[in-house]
GROMACS .gro file of C-alpha atoms in nm:
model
  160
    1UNK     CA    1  -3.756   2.322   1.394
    2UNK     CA    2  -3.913   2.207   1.703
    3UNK     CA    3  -4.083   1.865   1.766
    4UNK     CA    4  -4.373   1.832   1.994
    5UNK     CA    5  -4.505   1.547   2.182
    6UNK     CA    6  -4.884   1.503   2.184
    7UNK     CA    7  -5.049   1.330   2.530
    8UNK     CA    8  -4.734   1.368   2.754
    9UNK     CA    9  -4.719   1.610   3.015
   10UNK     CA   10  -4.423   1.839   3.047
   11UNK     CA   11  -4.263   1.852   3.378
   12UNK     CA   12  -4.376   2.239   3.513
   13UNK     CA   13  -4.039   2.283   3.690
   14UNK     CA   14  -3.822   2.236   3.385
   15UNK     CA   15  -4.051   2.229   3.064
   16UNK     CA   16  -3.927   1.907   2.947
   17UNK     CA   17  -4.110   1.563   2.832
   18UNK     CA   18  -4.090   1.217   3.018
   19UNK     CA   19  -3.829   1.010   2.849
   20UNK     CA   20  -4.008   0.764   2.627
   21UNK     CA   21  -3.949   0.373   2.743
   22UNK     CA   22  -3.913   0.106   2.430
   23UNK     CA   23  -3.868  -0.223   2.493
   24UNK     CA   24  -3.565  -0.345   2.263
   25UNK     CA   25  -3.613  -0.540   1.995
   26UNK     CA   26  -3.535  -0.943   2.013
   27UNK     CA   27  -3.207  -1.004   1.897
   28UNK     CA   28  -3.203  -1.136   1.516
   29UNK     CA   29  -3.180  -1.518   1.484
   30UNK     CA   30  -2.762  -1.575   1.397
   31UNK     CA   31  -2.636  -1.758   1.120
   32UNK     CA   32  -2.531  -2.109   1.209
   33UNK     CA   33  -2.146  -2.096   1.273
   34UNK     CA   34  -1.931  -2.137   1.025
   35UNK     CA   35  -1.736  -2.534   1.083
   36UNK     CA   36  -1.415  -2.490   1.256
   37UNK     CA   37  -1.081  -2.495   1.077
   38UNK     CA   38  -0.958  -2.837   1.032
   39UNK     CA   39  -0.684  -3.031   0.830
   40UNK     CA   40  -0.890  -3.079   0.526
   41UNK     CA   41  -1.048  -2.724   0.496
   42UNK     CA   42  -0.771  -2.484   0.663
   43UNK     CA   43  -0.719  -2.222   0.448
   44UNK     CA   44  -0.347  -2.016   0.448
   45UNK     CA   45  -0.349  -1.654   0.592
   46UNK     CA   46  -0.357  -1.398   0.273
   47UNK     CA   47  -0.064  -1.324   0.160
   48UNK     CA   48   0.077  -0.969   0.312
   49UNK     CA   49   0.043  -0.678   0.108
   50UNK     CA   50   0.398  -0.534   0.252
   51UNK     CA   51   0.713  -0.762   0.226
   52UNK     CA   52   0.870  -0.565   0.519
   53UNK     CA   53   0.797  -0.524   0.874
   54UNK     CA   54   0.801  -0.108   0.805
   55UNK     CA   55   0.461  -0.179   0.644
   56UNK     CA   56   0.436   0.128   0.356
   57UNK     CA   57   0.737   0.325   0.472
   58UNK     CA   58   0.954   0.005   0.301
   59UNK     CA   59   1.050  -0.045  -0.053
   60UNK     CA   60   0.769   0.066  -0.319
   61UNK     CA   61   0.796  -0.181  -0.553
   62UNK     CA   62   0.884  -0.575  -0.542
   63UNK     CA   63   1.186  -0.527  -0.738
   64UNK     CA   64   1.334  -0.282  -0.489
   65UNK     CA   65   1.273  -0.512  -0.256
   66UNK     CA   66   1.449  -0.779  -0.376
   67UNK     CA   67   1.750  -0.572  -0.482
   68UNK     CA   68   1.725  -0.518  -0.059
   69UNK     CA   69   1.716  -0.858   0.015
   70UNK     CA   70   1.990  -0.959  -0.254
   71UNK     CA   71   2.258  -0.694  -0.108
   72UNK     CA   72   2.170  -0.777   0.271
   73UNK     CA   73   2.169  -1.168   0.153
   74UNK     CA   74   2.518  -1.111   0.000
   75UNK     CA   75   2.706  -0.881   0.215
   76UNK     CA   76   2.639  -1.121   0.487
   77UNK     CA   77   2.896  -1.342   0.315
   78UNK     CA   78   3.172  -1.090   0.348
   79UNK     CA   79   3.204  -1.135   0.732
   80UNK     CA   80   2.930  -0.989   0.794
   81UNK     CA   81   2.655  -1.247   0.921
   82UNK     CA   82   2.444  -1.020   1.143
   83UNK     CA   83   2.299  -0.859   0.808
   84UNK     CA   84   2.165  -1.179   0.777
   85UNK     CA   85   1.928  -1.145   1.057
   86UNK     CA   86   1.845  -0.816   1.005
   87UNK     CA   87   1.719  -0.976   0.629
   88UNK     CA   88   1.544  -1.210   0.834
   89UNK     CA   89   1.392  -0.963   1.039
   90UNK     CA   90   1.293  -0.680   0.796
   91UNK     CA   91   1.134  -0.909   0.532
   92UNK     CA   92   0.965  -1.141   0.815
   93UNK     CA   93   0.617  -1.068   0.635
   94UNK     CA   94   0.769  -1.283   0.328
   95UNK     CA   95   0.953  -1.551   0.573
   96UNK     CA   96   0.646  -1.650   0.712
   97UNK     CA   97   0.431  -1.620   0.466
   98UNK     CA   98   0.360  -1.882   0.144
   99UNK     CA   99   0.645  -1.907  -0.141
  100UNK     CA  100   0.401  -1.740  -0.417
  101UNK     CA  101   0.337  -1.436  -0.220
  102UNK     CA  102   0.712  -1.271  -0.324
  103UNK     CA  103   0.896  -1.544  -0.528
  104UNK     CA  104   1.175  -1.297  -0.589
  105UNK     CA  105   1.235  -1.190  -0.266
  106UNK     CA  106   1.158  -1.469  -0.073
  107UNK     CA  107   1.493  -1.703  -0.184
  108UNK     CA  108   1.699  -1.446  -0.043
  109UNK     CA  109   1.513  -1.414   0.294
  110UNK     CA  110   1.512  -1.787   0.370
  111UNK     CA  111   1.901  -1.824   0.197
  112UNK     CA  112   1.963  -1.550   0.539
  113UNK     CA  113   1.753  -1.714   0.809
  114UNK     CA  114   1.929  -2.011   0.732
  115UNK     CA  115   2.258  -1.892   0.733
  116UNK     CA  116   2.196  -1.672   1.035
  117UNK     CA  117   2.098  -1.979   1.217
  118UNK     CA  118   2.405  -2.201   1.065
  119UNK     CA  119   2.663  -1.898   1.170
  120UNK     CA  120   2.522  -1.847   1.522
  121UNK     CA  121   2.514  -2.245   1.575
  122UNK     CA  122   2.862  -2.260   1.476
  123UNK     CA  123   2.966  -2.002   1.727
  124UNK     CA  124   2.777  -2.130   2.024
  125UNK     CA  125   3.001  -2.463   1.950
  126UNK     CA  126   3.299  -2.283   1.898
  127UNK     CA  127   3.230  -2.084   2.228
  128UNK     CA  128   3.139  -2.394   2.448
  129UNK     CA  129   3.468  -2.589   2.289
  130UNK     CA  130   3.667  -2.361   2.446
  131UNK     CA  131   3.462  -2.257   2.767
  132UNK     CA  132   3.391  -2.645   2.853
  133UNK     CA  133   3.597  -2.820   2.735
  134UNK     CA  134   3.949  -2.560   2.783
  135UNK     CA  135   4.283  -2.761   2.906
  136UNK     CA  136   4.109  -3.143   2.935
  137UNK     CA  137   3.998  -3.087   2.606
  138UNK     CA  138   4.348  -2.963   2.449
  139UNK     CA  139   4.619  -3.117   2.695
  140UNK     CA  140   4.905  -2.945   2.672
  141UNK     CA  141   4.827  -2.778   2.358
  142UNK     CA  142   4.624  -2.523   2.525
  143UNK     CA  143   4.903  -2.284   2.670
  144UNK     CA  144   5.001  -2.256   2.323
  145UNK     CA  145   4.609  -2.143   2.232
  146UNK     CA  146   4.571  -1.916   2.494
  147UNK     CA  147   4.623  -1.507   2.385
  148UNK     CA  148   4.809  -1.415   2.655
  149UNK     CA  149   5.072  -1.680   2.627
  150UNK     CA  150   5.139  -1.577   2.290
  151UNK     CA  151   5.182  -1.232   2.380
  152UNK     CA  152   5.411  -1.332   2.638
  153UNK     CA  153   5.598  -1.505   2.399
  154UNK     CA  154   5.636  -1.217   2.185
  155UNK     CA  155   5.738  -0.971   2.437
  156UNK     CA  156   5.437  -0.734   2.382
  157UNK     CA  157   5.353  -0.743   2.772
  158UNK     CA  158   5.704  -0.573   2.920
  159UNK     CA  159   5.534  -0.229   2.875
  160UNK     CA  160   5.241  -0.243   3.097
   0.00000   0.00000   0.00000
């Protein structure tokens, strides 16, 4: 199928038409724009369709998902209180988002963010006690804290 152009000259060197020139059309009017969010008519973000961060490679179904979050929630009390933040972490999409977007998940998300946070506060203090503070903070009492003392005292140092 070949379209022809009536009243234009073709160029004689290469047989083709003059490009045609259009002026564009004027831009359509906008719509007014819309008020900008404030207290009275913010809206929350949509709840996420995932509850993890892994998006559709995750858990299928809500219920797996808690069963997730319940194990990593409890295991973190054995000891264990880095399996809190990786809780945290992994269901992040339900930590930040509102409490009816996955109420059975979501206790056991925030129950680990919190105690993530409570654990790693209590070991910065227990850290700086003994950093800062050391023998003004203990008196005498601190030769008897310090690990190699007591290993002196044992007699588990003659070897090396």
């Amino acid at each position: 199928m070949e379209v022809v152009v009536v009243d234009e000259e073709a160029d004689e060197e290469t047989g083709l038409h003059p490009r045609q020139t259009q002026t564009p059309p004027p831009p359509p009017l906008s719509p007014p724009s819309p008020p900008r969010p404030t207290r009275r008519n913010h809206r929350p973000p949509p709840p996420p369709t995932w509850p993890t961060v892994d998006g559709p490679l995750g858990p299928a179904t809500e219920e797996e998902s808690a069963s997730r979050a319940r194990a990593f929630f409890r295991y973190g009390f054995l000891c264990l209180p880095w399996l809190w933040a990786i809780n945290a972490f992994y269901f992040w999409p339900v930590l930040k988002s509102s409490y009816s977007s996955f109420p059975r998940v979501r206790p056991y998300v925030v129950g680990s963010a919190v105690g993530f946070v409570v654990f790693t506060a209590v070991l910065l203090l227990w850290a700086l006690t003994f950093a800062i503070g050391g023998e003004h903070l203990f008196g005498h009492f601190w030769g008897d804290l310090l690990m190699y003392n007591v290993a002196d005292k044992l007699g588990l140092t003659g070897f090396i």
